[in-house]
Coordinates of C-alpha atoms in Angstrom, one line a residue:
X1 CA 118.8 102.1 90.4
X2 CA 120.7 104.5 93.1
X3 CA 120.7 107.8 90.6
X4 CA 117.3 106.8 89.4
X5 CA 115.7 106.6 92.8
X6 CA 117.5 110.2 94.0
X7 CA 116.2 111.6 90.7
X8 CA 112.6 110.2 91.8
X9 CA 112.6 111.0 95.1
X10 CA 113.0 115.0 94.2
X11 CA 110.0 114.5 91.3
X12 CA 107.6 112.5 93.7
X13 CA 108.2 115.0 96.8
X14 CA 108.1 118.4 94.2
X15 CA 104.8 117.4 91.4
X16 CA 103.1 114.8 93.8
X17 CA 101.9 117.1 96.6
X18 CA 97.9 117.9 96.7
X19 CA 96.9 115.9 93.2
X20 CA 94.9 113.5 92.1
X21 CA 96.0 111.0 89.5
X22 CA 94.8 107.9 87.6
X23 CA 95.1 104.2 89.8
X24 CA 96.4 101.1 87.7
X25 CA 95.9 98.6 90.7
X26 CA 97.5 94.9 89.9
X27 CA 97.8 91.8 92.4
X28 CA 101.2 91.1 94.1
X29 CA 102.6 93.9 92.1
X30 CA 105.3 96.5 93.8
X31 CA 106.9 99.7 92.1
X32 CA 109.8 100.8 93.7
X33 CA 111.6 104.2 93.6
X34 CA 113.6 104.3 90.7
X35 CA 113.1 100.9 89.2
X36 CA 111.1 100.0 85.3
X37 CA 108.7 98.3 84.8
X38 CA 106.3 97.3 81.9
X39 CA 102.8 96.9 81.1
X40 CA 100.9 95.4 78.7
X41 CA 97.4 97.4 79.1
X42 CA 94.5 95.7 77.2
X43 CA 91.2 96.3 79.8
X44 CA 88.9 98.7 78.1
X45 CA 88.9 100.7 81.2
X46 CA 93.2 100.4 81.4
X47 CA 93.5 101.6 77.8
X48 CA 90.7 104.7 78.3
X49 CA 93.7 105.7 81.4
X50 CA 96.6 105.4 79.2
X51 CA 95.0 107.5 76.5
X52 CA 94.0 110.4 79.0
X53 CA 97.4 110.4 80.5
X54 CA 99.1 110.6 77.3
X55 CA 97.0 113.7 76.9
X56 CA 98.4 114.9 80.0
X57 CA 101.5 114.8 82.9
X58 CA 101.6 110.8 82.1
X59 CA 101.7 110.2 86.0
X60 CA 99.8 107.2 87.4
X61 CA 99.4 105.4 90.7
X62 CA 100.8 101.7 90.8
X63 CA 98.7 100.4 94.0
X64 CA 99.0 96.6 95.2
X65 CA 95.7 95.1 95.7
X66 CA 94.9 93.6 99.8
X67 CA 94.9 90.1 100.0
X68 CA 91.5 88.7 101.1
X69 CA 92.0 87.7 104.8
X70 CA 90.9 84.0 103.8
X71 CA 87.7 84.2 106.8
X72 CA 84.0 84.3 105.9
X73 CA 82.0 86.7 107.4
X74 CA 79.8 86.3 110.4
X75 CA 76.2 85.6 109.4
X76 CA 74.3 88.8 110.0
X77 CA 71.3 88.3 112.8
X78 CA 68.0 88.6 111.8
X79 CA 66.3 92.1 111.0
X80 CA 69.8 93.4 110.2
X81 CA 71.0 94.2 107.2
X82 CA 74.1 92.8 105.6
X83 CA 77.2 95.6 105.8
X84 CA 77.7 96.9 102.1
X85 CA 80.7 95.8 100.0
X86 CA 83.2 98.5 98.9
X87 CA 82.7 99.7 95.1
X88 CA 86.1 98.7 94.3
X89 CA 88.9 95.9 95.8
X90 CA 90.9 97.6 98.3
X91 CA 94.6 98.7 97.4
X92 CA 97.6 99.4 100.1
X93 CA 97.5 103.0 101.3
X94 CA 100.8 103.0 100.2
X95 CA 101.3 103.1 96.1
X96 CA 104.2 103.6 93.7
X97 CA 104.2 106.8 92.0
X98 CA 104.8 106.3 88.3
X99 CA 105.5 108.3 85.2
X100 CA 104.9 106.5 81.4
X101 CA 108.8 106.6 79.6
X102 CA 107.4 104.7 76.5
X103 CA 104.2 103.9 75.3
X104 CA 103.5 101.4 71.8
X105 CA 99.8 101.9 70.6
X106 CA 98.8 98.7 68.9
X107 CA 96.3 98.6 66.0
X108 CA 93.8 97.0 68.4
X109 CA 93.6 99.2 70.8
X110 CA 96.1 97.5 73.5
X111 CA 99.1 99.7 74.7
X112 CA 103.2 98.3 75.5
X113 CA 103.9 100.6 78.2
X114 CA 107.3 101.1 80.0
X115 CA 106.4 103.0 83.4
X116 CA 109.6 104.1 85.6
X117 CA 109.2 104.7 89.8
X118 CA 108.9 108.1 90.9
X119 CA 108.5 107.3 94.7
X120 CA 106.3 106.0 97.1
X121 CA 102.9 107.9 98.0
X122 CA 99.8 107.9 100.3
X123 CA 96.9 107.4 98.4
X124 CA 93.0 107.4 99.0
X125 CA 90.6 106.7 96.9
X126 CA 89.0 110.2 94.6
X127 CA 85.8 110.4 93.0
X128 CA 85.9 110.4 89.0
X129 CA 83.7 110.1 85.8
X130 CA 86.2 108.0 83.9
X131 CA 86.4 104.0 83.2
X132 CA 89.0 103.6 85.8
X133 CA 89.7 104.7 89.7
X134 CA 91.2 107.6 90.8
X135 CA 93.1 108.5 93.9
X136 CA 94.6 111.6 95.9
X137 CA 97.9 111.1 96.2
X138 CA 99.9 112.6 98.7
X139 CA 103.9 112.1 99.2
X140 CA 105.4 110.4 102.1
X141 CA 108.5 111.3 104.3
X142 CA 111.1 108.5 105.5
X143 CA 112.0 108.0 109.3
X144 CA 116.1 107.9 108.9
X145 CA 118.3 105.6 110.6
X146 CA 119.5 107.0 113.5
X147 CA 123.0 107.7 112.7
X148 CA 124.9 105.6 115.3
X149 CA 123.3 102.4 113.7
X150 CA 123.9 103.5 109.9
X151 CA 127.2 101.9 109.7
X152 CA 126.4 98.7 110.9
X153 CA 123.4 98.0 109.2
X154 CA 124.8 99.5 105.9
X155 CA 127.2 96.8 106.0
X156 CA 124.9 93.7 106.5
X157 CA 122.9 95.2 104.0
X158 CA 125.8 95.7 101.3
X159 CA 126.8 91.9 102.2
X160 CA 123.3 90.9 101.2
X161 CA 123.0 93.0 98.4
X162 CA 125.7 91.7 96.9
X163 CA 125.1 87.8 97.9
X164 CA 121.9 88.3 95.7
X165 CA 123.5 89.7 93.1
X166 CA 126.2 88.0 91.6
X167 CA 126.3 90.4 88.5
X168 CA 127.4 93.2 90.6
X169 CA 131.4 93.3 92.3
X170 CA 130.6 96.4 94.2
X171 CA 127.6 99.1 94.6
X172 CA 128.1 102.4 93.5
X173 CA 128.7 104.9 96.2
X174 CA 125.9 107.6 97.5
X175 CA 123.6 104.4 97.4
X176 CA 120.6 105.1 100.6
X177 CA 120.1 102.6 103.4
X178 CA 116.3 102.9 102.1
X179 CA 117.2 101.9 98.2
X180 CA 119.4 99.3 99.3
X181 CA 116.7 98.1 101.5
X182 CA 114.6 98.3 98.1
X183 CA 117.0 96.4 96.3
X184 CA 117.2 93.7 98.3
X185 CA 113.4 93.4 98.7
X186 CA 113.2 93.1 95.3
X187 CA 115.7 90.2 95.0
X188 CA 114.2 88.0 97.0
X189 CA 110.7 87.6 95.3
X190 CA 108.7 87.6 98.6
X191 CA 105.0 86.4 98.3
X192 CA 102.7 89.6 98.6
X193 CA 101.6 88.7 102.0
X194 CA 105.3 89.4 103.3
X195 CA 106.2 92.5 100.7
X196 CA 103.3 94.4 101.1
X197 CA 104.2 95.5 105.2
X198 CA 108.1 96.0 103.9
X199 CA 107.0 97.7 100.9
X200 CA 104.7 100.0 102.8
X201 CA 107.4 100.5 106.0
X202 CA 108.6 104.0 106.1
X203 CA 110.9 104.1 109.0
X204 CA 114.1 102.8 106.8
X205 CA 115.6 100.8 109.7
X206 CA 112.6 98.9 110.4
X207 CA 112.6 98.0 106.8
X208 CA 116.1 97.0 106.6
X209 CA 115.7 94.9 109.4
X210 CA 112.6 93.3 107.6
X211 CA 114.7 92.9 104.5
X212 CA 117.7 91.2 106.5
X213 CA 115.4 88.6 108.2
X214 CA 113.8 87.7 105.1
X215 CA 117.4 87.1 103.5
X216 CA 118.4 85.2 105.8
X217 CA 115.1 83.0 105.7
X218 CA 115.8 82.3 102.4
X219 CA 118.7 80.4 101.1
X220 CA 120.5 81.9 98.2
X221 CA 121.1 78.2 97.0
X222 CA 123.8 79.6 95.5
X223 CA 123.2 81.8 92.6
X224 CA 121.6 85.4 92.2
X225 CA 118.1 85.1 92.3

């Protein structure tokens, strides 16, 4: 995941800036930098996207659709009108950039797609003509660790990392503070409501710390998860 997520960092910040690309927007669904994922794409309006991009760059937006806040709305008082509801559910402002490694069209119409993380990006909604949403994506700089702290918190980190993880003896060296962050988010299967502020922090040591208080939250019960 480390050399993946350096390689996609250096795409998403050169062929992101100023464009507009297609949005593929899923529930309790997170693409991190440098990780796979795949897709099975059978919506009329998902499978009209995947055959425009394959015509083109093959860039998409994964964004993570907003939880409904669970309240009802106050009644409106009389003689004025209800506000509107938004054409589309909302998204995070913060997506995964992705980019389509392998594609299967099946006699039906549906597509296998295998979509790889490219970074994360700002996104707001764009208009277009097509089946499916659009969004202007713009990419997003890190706040760093201040270097003092690095050390310390590169060790709880590492210690976590590798208590999820029983696959792994060691990490490979030149691994970020942010990616292990990211790998450790991912290992603990947090419910959407919890991810999607970590997912969407971009000062690093706030995220770490995020990560490091959900780990310890969560028992490992002793096995990788």
């Amino acid at each position: 995941m480390a050399h993946e997520a350096e390689e996609a960092a250096g795409a998403a910040q050169g062929d992101a800036a100023s464009c507009v690309a297609p949005l593929f927007p899923l529930s309790n669904v997170f693409l991190f930098p440098g990780t796979r994922m795949p897709l099975h794409i059978f919506e009329p309006r998902y499978r009209q996207m995947v055959s425009d991009l394959l015509d083109g760059p093959g860039r998409l937006v994964l964004g993570t659709l907003c939880e409904p806040n669970g309240k009802h709305a106050a009644p409106c008082p009389p003689g004025f009108e209800a506000p509107a509801k938004p054409p589309h559910p909302s998204v995070l402002a913060i997506g995964g950039l992705a980019e389509i490694l392998q594609h299967e069209r099946l006699p039906d119409g549906r597509f296998y797609i295998l979509v790889t993380g490219l970074g994360r990006v700002r996104i707001r909604e764009a208009p277009c003509d097509r089946l499916y949403r659009r969004v202007h994506v713009t990419p997003v700089c890190e706040t760093p660790v201040c270097p003092s702290r690095e050390c310390l918190l590169r060790e709880k980190l590492t210690r976590a990392v590798l208590t999820r993880c029983k696959e792994l003896d060691a990490l490979p060296d030149g691994v970020s503070l942010s990616q292990l962050a990211d790998l450790l988010l991912l290992r603990l299967q947090l419910p959407s409501s919890v991810m999607s502020p970590l997912f969407s922090e971009l000062d690093v040591e706030k995220r770490v710390l995020g990560a490091l208080a959900e780990h310890t939250r969560r028992p490992t019960d002793g096995g990788a998860i």
